[in-house]
Each structure stands twice: as structure tokens, then as C-alpha cells.
PDB file of C-alpha atoms and ligand atoms in Angstrom:
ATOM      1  CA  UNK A  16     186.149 -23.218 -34.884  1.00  0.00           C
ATOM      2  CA  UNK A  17     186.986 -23.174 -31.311  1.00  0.00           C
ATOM      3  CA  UNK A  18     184.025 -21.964 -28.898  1.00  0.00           C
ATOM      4  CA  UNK A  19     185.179 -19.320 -26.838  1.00  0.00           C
ATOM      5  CA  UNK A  20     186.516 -20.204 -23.246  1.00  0.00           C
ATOM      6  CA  UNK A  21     184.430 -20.887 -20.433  1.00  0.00           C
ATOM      7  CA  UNK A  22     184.571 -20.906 -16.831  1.00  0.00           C
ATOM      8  CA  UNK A  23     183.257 -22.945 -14.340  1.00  0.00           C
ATOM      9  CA  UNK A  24     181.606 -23.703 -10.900  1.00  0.00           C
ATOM     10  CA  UNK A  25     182.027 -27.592  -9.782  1.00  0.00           C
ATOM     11  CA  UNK A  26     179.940 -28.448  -6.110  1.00  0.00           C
ATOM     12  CA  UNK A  27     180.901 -31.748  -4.902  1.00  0.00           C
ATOM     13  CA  UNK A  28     177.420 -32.931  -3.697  1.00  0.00           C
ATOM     14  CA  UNK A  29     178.576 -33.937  -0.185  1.00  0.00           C
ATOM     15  CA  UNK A  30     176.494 -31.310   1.728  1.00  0.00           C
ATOM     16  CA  UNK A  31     174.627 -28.193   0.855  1.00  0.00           C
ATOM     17  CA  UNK A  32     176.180 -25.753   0.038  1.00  0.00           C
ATOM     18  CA  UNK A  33     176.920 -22.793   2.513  1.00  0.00           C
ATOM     19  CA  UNK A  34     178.341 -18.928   2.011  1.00  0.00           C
ATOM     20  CA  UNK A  35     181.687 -20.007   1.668  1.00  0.00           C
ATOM     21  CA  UNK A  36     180.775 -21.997  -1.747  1.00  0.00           C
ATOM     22  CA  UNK A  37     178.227 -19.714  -2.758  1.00  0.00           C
ATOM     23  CA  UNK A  38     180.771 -16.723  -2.047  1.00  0.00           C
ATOM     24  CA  UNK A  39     183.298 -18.980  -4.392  1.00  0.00           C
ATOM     25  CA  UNK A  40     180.287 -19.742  -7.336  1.00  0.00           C
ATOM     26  CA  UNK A  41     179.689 -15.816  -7.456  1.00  0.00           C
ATOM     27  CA  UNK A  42     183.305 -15.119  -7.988  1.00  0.00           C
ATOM     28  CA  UNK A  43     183.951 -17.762 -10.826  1.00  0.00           C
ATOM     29  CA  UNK A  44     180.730 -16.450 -12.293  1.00  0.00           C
ATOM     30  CA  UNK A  45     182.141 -12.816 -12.009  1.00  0.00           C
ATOM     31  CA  UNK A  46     185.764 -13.834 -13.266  1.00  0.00           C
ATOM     32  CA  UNK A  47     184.208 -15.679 -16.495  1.00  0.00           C
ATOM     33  CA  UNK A  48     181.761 -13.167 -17.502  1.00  0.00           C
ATOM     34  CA  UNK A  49     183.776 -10.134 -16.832  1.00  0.00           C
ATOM     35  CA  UNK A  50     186.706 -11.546 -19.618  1.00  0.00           C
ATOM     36  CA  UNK A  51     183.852 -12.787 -22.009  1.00  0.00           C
ATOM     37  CA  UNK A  52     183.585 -16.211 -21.709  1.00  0.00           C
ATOM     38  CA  UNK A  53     180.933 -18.967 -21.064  1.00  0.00           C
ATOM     39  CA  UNK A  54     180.143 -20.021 -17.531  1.00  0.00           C
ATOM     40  CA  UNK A  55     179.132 -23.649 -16.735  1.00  0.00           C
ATOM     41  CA  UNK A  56     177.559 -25.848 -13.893  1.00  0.00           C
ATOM     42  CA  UNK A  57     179.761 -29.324 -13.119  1.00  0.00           C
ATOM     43  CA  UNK A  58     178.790 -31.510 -10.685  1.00  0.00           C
ATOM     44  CA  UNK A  59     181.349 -33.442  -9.251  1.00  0.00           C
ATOM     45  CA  UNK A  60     179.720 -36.598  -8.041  1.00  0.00           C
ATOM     46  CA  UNK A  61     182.514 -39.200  -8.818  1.00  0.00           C
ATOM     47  CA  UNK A  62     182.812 -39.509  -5.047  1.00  0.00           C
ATOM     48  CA  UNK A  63     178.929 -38.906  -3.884  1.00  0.00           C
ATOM     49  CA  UNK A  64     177.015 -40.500  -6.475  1.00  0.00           C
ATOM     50  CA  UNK A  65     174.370 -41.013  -4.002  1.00  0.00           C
ATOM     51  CA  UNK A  66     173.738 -37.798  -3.285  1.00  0.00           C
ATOM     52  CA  UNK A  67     171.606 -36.759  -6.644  1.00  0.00           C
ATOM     53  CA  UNK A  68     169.157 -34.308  -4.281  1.00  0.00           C
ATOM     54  CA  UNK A  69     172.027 -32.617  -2.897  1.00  0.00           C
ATOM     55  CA  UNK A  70     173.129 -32.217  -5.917  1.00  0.00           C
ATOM     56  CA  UNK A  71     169.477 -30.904  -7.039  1.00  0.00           C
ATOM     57  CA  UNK A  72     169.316 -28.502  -3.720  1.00  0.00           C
ATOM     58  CA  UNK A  73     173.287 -27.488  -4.818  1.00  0.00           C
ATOM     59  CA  UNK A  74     171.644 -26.200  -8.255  1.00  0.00           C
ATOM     60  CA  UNK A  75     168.506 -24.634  -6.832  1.00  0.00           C
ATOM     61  CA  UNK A  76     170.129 -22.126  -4.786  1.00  0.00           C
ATOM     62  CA  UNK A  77     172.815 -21.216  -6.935  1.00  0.00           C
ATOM     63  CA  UNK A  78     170.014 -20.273  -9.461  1.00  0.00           C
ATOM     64  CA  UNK A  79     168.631 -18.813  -6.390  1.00  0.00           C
ATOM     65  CA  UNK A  80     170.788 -16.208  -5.765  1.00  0.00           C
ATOM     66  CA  UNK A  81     170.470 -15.259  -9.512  1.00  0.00           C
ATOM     67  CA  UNK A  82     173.625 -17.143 -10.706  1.00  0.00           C
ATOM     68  CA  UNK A  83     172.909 -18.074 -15.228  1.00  0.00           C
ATOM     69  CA  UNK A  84     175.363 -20.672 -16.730  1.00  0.00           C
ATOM     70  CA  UNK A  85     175.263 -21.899 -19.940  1.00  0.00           C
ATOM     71  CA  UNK A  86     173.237 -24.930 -21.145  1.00  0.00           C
ATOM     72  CA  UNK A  87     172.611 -27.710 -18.303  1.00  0.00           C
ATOM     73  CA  UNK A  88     174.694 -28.706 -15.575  1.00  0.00           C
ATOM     74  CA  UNK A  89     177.029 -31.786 -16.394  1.00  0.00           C
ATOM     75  CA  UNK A  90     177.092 -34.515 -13.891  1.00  0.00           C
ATOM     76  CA  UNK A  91     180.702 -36.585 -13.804  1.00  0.00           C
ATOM     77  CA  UNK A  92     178.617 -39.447 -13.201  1.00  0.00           C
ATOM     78  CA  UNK A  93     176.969 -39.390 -16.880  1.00  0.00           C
ATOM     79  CA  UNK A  94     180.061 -40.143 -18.935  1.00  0.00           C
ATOM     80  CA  UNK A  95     182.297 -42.462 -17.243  1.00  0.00           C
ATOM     81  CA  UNK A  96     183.858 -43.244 -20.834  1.00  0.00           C
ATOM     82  CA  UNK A  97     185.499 -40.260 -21.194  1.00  0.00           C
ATOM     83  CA  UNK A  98     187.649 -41.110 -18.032  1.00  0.00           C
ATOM     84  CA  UNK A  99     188.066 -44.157 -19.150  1.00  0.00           C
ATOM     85  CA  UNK A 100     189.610 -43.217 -22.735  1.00  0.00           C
ATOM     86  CA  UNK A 101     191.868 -40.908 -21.030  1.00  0.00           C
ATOM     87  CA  UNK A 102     193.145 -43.667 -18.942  1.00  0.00           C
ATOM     88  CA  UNK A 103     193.471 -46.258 -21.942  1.00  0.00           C
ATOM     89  CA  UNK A 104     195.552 -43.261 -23.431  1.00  0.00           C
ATOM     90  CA  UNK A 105     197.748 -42.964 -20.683  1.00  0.00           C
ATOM     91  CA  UNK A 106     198.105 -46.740 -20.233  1.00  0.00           C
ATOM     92  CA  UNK A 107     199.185 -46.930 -23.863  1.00  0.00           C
ATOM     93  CA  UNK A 108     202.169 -44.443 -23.171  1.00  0.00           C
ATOM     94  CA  UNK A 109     203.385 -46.706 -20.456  1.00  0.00           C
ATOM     95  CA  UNK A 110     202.549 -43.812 -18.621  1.00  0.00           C
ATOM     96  CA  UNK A 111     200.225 -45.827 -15.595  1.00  0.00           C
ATOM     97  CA  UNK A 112     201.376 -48.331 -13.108  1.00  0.00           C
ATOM     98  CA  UNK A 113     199.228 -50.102 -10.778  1.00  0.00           C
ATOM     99  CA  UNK A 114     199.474 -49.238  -7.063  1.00  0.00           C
ATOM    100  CA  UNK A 115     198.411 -52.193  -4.427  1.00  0.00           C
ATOM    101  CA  UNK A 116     199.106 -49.770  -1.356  1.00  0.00           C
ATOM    102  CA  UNK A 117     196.235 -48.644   1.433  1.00  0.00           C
ATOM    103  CA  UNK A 118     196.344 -45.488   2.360  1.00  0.00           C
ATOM    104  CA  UNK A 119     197.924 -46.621   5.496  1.00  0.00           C
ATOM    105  CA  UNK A 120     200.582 -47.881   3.724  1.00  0.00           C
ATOM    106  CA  UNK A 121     201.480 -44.933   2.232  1.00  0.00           C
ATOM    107  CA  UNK A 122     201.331 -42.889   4.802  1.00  0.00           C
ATOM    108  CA  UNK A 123     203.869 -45.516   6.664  1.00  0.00           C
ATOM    109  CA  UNK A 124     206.163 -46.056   4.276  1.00  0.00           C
ATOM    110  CA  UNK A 125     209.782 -44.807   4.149  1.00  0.00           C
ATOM    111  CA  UNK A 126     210.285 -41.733   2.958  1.00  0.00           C
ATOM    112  CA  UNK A 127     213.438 -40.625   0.657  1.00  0.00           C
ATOM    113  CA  UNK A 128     215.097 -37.357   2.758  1.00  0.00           C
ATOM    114  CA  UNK A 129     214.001 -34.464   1.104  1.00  0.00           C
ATOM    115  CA  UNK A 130     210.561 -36.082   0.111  1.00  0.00           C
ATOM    116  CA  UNK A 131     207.883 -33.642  -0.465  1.00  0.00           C
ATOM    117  CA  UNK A 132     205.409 -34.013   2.161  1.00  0.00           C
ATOM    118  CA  UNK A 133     202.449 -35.595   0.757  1.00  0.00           C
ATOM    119  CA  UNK A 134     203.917 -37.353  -2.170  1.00  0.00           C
ATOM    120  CA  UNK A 135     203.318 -40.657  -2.917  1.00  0.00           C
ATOM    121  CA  UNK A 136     206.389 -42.788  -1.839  1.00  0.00           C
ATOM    122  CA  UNK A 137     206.911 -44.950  -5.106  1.00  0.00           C
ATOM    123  CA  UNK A 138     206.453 -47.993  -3.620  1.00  0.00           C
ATOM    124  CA  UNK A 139     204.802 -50.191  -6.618  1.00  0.00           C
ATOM    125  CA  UNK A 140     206.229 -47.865  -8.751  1.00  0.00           C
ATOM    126  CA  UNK A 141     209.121 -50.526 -10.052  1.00  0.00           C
ATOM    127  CA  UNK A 142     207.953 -53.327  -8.807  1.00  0.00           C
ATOM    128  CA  UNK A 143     209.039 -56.627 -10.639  1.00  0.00           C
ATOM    129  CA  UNK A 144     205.929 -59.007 -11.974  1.00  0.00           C
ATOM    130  CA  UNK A 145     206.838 -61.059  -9.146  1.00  0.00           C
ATOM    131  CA  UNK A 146     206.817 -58.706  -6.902  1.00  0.00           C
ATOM    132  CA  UNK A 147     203.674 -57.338  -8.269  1.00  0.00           C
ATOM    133  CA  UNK A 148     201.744 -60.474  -8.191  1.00  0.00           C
ATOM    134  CA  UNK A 149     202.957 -61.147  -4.397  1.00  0.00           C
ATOM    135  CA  UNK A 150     201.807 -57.563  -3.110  1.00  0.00           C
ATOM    136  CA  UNK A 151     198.530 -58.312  -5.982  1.00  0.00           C
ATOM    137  CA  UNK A 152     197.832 -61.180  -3.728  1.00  0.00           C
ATOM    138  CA  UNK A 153     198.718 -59.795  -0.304  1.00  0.00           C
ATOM    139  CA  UNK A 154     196.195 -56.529  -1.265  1.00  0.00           C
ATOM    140  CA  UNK A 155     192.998 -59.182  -2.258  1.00  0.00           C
ATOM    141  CA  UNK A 156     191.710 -55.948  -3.872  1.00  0.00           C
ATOM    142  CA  UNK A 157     192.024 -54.534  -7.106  1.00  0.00           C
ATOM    143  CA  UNK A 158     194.777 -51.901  -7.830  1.00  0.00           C
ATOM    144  CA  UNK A 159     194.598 -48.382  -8.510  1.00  0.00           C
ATOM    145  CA  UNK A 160     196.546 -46.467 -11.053  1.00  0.00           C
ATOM    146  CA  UNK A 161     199.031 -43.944 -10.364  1.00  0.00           C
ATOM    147  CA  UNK A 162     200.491 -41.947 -13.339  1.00  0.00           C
ATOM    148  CA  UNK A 163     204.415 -42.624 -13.403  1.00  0.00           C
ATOM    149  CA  UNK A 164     205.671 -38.641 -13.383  1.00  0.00           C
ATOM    150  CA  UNK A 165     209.192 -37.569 -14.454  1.00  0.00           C
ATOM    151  CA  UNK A 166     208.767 -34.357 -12.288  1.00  0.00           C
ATOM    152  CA  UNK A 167     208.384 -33.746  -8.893  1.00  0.00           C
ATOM    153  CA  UNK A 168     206.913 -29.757  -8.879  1.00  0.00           C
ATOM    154  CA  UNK A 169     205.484 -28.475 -11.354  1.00  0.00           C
ATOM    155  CA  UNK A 170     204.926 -24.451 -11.842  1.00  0.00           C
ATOM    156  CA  UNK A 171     201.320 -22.766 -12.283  1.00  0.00           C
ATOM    157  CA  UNK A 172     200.253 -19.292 -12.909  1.00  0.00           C
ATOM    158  CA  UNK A 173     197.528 -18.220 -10.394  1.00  0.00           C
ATOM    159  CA  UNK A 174     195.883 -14.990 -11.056  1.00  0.00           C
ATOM    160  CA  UNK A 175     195.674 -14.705  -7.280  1.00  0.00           C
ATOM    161  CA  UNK A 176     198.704 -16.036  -6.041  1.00  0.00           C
ATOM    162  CA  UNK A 177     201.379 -15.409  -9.013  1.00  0.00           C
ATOM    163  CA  UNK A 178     203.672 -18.396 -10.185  1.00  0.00           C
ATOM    164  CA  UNK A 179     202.836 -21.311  -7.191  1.00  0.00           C
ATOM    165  CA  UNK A 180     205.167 -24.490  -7.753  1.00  0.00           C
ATOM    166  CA  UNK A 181     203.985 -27.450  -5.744  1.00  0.00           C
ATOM    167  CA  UNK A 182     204.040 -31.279  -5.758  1.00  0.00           C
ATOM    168  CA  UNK A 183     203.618 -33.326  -8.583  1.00  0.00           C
ATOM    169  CA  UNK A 184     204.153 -37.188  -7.785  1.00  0.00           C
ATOM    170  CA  UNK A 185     203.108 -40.248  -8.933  1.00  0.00           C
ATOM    171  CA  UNK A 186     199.092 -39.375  -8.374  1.00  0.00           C
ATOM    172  CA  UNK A 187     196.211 -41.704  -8.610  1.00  0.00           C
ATOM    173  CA  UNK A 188     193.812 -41.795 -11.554  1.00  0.00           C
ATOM    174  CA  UNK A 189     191.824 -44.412 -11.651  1.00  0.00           C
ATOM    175  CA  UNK A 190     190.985 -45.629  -7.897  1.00  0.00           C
ATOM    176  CA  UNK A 191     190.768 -49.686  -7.217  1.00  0.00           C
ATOM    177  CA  UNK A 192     187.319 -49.547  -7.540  1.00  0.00           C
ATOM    178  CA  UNK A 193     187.373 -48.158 -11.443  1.00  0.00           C
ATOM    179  CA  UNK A 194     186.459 -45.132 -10.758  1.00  0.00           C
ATOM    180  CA  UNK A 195     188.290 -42.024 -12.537  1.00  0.00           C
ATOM    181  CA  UNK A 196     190.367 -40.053  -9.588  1.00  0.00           C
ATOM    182  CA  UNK A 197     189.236 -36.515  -8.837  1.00  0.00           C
ATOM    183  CA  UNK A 198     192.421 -35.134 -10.399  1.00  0.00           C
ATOM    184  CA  UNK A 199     191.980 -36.904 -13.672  1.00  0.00           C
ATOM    185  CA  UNK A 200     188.527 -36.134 -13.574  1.00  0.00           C
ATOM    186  CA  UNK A 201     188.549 -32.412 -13.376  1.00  0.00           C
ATOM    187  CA  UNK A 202     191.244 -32.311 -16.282  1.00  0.00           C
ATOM    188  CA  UNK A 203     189.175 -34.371 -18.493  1.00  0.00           C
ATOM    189  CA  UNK A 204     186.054 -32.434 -17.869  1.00  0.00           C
ATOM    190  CA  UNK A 205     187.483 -28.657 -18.265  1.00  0.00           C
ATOM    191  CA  UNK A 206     189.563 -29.930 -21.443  1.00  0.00           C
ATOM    192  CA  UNK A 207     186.145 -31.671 -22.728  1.00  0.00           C
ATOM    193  CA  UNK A 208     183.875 -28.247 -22.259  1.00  0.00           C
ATOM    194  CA  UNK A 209     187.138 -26.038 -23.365  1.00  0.00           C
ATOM    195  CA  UNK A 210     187.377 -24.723 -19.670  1.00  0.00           C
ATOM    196  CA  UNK A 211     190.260 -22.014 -19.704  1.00  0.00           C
ATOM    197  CA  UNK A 212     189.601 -20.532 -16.563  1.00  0.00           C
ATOM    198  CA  UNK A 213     189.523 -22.758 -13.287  1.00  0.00           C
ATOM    199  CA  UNK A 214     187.930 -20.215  -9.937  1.00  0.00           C
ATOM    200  CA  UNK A 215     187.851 -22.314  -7.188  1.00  0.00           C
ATOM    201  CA  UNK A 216     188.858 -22.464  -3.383  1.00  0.00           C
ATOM    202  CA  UNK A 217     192.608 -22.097  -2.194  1.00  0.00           C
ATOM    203  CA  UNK A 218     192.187 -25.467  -0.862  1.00  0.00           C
ATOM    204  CA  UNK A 219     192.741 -26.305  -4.161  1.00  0.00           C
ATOM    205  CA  UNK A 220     195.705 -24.385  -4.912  1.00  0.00           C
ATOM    206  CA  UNK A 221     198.161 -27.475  -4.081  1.00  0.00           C
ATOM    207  CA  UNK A 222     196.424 -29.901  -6.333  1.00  0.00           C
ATOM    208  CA  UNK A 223     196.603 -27.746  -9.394  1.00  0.00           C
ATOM    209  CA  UNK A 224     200.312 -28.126 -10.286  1.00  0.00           C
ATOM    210  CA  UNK A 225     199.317 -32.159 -10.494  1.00  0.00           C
ATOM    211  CA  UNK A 226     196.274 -31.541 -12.990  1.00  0.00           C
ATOM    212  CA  UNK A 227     198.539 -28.347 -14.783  1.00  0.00           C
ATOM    213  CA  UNK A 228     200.987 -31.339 -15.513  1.00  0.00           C
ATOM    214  CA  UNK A 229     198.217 -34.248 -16.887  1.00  0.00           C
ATOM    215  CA  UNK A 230     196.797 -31.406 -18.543  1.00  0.00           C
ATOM    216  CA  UNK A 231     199.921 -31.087 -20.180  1.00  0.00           C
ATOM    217  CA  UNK A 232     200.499 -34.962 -20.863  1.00  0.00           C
ATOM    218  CA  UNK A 233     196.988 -35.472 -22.250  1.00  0.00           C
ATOM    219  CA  UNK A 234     197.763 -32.509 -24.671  1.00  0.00           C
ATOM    220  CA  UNK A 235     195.009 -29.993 -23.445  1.00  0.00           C
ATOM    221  CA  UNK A 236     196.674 -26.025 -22.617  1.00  0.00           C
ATOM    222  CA  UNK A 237     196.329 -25.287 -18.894  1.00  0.00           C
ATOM    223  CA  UNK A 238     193.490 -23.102 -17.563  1.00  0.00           C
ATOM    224  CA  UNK A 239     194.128 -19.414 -15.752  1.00  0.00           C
ATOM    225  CA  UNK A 240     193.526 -20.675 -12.269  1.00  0.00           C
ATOM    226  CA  UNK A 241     192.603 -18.318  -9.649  1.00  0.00           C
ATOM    227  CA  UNK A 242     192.654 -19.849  -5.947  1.00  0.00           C
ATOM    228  CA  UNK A 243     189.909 -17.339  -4.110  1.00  0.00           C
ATOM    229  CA  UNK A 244     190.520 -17.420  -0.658  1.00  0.00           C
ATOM    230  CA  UNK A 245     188.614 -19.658   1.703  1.00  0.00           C
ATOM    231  CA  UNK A 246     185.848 -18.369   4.273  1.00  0.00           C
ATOM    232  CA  UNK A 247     186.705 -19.250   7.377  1.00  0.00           C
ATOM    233  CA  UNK A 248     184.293 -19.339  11.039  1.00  0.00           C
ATOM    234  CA  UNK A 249     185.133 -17.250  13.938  1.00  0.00           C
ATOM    235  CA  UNK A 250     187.840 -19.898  15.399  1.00  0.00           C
ATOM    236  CA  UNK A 251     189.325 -19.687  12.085  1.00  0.00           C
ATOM    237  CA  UNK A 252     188.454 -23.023  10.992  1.00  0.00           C
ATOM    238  CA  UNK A 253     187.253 -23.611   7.833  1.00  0.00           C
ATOM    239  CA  UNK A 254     183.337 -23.097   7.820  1.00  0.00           C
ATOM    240  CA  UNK A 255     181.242 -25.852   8.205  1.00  0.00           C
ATOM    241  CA  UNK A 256     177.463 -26.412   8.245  1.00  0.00           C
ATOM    242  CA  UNK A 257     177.913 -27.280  11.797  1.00  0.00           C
ATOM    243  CA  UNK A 258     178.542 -23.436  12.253  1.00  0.00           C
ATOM    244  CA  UNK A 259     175.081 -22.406  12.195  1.00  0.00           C
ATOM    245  CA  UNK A 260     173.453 -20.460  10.048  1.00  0.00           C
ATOM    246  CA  UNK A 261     175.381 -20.663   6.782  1.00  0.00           C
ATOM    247  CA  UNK A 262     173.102 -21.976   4.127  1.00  0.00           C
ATOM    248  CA  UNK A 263     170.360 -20.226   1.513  1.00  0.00           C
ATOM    249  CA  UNK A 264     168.131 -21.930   3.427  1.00  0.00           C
ATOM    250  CA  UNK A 265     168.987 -20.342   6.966  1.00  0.00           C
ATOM    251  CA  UNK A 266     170.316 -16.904   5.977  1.00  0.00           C
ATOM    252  CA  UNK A 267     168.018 -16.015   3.063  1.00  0.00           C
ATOM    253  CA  UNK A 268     167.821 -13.939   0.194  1.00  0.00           C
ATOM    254  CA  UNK A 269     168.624 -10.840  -0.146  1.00  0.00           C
ATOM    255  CA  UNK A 270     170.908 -11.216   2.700  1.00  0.00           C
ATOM    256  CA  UNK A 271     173.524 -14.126   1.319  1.00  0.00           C
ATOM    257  CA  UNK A 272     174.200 -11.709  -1.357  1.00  0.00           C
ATOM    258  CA  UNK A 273     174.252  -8.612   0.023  1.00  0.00           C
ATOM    259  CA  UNK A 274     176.985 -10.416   2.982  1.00  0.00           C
ATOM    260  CA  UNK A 275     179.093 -11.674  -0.403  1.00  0.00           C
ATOM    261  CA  UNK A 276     178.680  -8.610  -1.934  1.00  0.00           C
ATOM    262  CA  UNK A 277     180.247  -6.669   1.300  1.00  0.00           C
ATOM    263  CA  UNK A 278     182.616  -9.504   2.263  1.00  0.00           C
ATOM    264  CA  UNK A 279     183.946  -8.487  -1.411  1.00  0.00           C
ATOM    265  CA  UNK A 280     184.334  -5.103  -0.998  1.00  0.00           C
ATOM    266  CA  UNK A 281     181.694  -4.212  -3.689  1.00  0.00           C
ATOM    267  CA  UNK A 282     179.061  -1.423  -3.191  1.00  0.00           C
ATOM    268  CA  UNK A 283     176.587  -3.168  -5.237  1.00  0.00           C
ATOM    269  CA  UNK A 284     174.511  -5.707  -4.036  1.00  0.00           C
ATOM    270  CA  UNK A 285     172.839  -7.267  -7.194  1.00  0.00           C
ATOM    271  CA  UNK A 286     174.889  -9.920  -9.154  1.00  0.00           C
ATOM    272  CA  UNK A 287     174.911  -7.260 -12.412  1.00  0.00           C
ATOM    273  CA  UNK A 288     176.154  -4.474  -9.859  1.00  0.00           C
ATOM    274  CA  UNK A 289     179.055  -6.336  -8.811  1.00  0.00           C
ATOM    275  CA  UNK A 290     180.040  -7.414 -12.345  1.00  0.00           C
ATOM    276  CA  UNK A 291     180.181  -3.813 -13.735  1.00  0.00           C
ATOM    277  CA  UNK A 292     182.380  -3.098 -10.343  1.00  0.00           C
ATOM    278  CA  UNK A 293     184.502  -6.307 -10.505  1.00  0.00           C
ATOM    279  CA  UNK A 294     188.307  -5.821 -10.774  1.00  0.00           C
ATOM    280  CA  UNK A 295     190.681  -9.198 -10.026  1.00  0.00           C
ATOM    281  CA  UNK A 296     193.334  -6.990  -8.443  1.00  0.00           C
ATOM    282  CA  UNK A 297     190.887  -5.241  -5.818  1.00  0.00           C
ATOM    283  CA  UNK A 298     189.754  -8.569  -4.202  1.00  0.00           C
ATOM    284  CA  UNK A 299     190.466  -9.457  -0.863  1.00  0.00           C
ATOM    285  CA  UNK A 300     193.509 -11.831  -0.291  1.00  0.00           C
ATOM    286  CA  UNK A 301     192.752 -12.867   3.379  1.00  0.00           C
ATOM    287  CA  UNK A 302     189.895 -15.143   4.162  1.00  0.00           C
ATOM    288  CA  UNK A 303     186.447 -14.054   5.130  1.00  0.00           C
ATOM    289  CA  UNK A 304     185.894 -14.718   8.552  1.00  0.00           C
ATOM    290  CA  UNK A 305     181.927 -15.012   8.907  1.00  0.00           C
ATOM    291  CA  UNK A 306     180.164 -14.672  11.805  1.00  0.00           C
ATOM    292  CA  UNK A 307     176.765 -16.711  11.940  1.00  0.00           C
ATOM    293  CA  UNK A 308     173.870 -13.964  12.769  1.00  0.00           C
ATOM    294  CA  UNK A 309     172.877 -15.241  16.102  1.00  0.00           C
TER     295      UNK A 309
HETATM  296  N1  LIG B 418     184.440 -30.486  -6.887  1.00  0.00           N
HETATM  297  C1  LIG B 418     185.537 -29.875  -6.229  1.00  0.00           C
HETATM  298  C2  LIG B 418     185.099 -29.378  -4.866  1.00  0.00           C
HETATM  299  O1  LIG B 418     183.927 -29.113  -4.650  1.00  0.00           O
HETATM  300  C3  LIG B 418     186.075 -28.700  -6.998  1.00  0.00           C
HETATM  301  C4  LIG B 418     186.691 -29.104  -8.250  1.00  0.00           C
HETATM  302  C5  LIG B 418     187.346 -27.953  -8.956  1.00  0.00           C
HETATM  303  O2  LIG B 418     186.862 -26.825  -8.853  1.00  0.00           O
HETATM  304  O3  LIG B 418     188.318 -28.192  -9.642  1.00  0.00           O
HETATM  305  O4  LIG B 418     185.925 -29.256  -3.994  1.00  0.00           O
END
């Protein structure tokens, strides 16, 4: 039998966590329990696996603000093998090629007219095993793996933002130094705990036609996604720690909540209240400009 769906909530443990993500863990939280399904804690610590007590902290105040998910969190960290068998997979299919190039370089390199901005440039993409073994040599490092796409958009159905169609190119998924790539990653994970609905920042919106397609390649169906949009500081930069009083730590509880809870439109100012009010369609589409009390 297949367990029900689940969504999720996946920090990156680069830096506590301020309104803006805590805003973003409510609504996934809301979105999965309002449809019935399981809710679960990810963190993403492919890139800060140093960072194990702001990971800790991450977890503490999302419990904090009353937040449940089911079982224990998951740290990327704990199960490098499932990357890795994804990758072999791939590699068997003929599907990977190995990519030499800085990120300087691909930022330099020539660009076909009409190029999506952003997309990788295809530069070891048919290289020769000469040619390979020159630029092998020239790089002294190891290579990365890019997945060799026969696409170059791919179409997604947002719950937010309707059908969005952005760039799929030849993406990285397994950096030089082993290590599974973010976008790999997070499809491997959500197919692995039967994650069908992916709530997350609109920062994320352009990187989810990319992981819609592996999904697709590694045989997994593709989540709902729903992009919520971003809080933003009063210059209208994205907020930062740096802004002041943003945290769990500096604004406190009740308060976080009850700022959510009115940034969202909701009357209710408990988690419970604002699930028996939640309705997708009534939620704010522009960001949340927040303004620090002072
Ligand atoms: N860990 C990612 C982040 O904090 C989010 C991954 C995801 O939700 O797919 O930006």
C-alpha cells in the first residue's frame, strides 16, 4: 500500500531561521494538513554540514511556534547512498557526462543566440576522450556531473502561479567533490518519503521545472508545488538577519505568529485557527514587506 502523501518543510542550516522561513514552514504545514496528508521536517545540510546546531536551533523554534511533523526530522547528510544510487542509475542510462568547467568558465563561455539565461553552455557536453582528458588535466580537480537533457523548458503546475515553464539544461548532480547537487537531492528525498506536495519560497519557483523533469527521468510523479511568495524588508530586498529583529529569538512568541497570522490575512492567531480558516485561493500573491519593530 502506498502511505498517503506528505508535505514538507526543508531549512538549509546556513543561518537561523527568521519570519520569512517561519512564515514559509507555517504555510507548507497549513497546505499539507488542510488536504490530509503527512507533514515532515528535512534538513538540507548537503551544503552546511557543519552547521548541526543551526540545524538543532532551526528545529527548536519551529516546534516553538507549535509547528507537529511526522516522525523525526531527516538530515540529507545521513544517507548519502541514496544519492549515490540515483546517480549510478542515471550514469547507466548514459544519461551523465562529466563537466571540468569553474563556475567562471561558465559564466564566460559563448553563448548560442537565443540561450536561456542561466543555462549551462554545453561545453563538456560532447567532448571527445581526448578532449576530455586535456580539459581533465587542465581542471587538476575532479569533475562534476551534469545530466545530458533533451529539453530545454520544461512545464510545471504551481498552485500559486498556474502552468510556469522555465529552464531545464544540462544541470549538475553530483558536484566535483562527490557530493549529490541540491537539485538531485531534493528529488531523491521527496520521491524517497512519497512527498507530493513541495511549499516552499518563490525563489524556488525557477528551479522546479529542472527537478519536475529528473523527477520524471528517475520515474517518481511530480509533486503539487506551490511557490509562496517571499518576505521582503522595507527596501524591498529580500530579508536578511542583518535586518534586525527577525528571529524567534528577537521577536518572540506570541508575536511571530500573531505577525504571520496577519501578514496572511487570517483572523486567527493560533496555528489550529488558521488551519480551519485556510483557503489556497485567499492568500496573498505579493510579498510581505516586514518592518522590524524598532
Ligand atoms: N533547502 C532549501 C532552502 O532552504 C529548500 C529546498 C526545497 O524546499 O525544495 O532553500
Amino acid at each position: 500500500m502506498t502511505p498517503t502523501g506528505a508535505g514538507r518543510f526543508a531549512p538549509s542550516p546556513s543561518a537561523d531561521l527568521h519570519i520569512g522561513n517561519l512564515r514559509t514552514a507555517v504555510l507548507a504545514w497549513l497546505f499539507a494538513r488542510s488536504t490530509g496528508r503527512r507533514f515532515l521536517m528535512r534538513v538540507d545540510d548537503l551544503d552546511d554540514r557543519t552547521h548541526s546546531d543551526i540545524a538543532a536551533r532551526q528545529l527548536d523554534d519551529l516546534a516553538a511556534i507549535g509547528l507537529t511533523w511526522d516522525g523525526p526530522a531527516e538530515w540529507q547528510t545521513h544517507h548519502p547512498q541514496r544519492y549515490d544510487h540515483a546517480v549510478d542509475a542515471l550514469a547507466e542510462r548514459g544519461l551523465l557526462y562529466e563537466c571540468y568547467c569553474s563556475r567562471k568558465d561558465v559564466q564566460q563561455a559563448p553563448r548560442a543566440p537565443h540561450a536561456p539565461q542561466g543555462a549551462y553552455p554545453g561545453t563538456c557536453r560532447d567532448l571527445t576522450d581526448a578532449e576530455r582528458e586535456e580539459r581533465r588535466e587542465a581542471a587538476g580537480r575532479p569533475p562534476a556531473l551534469r545530466l545530458r537533457t533533451d529539453v530545454t523548458t520544461h512545464t510545471v503546475h504551481d498552485l500559486l502561479h498556474g502552468e510556469y515553464t522555465g529552464v531545464v539544461d544540462d544541470f549538475v548532480v553530483r558536484r566535483g567533490d562527490g557530493v549529490a547537487a541540491y537539485n538531485l537531492a531534493v528529488v531523491v528525498d521527496d520521491a524517497a518519503q512519497f512527498v507530493d506536495q513541495v511549499v516552499r519560497g518563490d525563489d524556488l519557483l525557477a528551479s522546479s521545472p529542472r527537478q519536475a523533469y529528473l523527477a520524471n527521468l528517475l520515474g517518481h510523479p511530480e509533486p503539487t508545488y506551490a511557490h509562496v511568495a517571499l518576505v521582503l524588508n522595507e527596501d524591498g530586498a529580500r530579508l536578511a538577519k542583518r535586518d534586525g529583529a527577525v528571529t524567534l529569538a528577537q521577536i518572540g512568541m506570541p508575536r511571530v505568529l500573531e505577525q504571520i497570522a496577519a501578514s496572511l490575512r487570517f483572523g486567527a492567531t493560533t496555528l489550529a485557527g488558521m488551519l480551519e480558516e485556510f483557503d489556497p485561493a485567499g492568500l496573498p500573491r505579493d510579498p510581505w514587506i516586514y518592518s522590524p519593530a524598532t
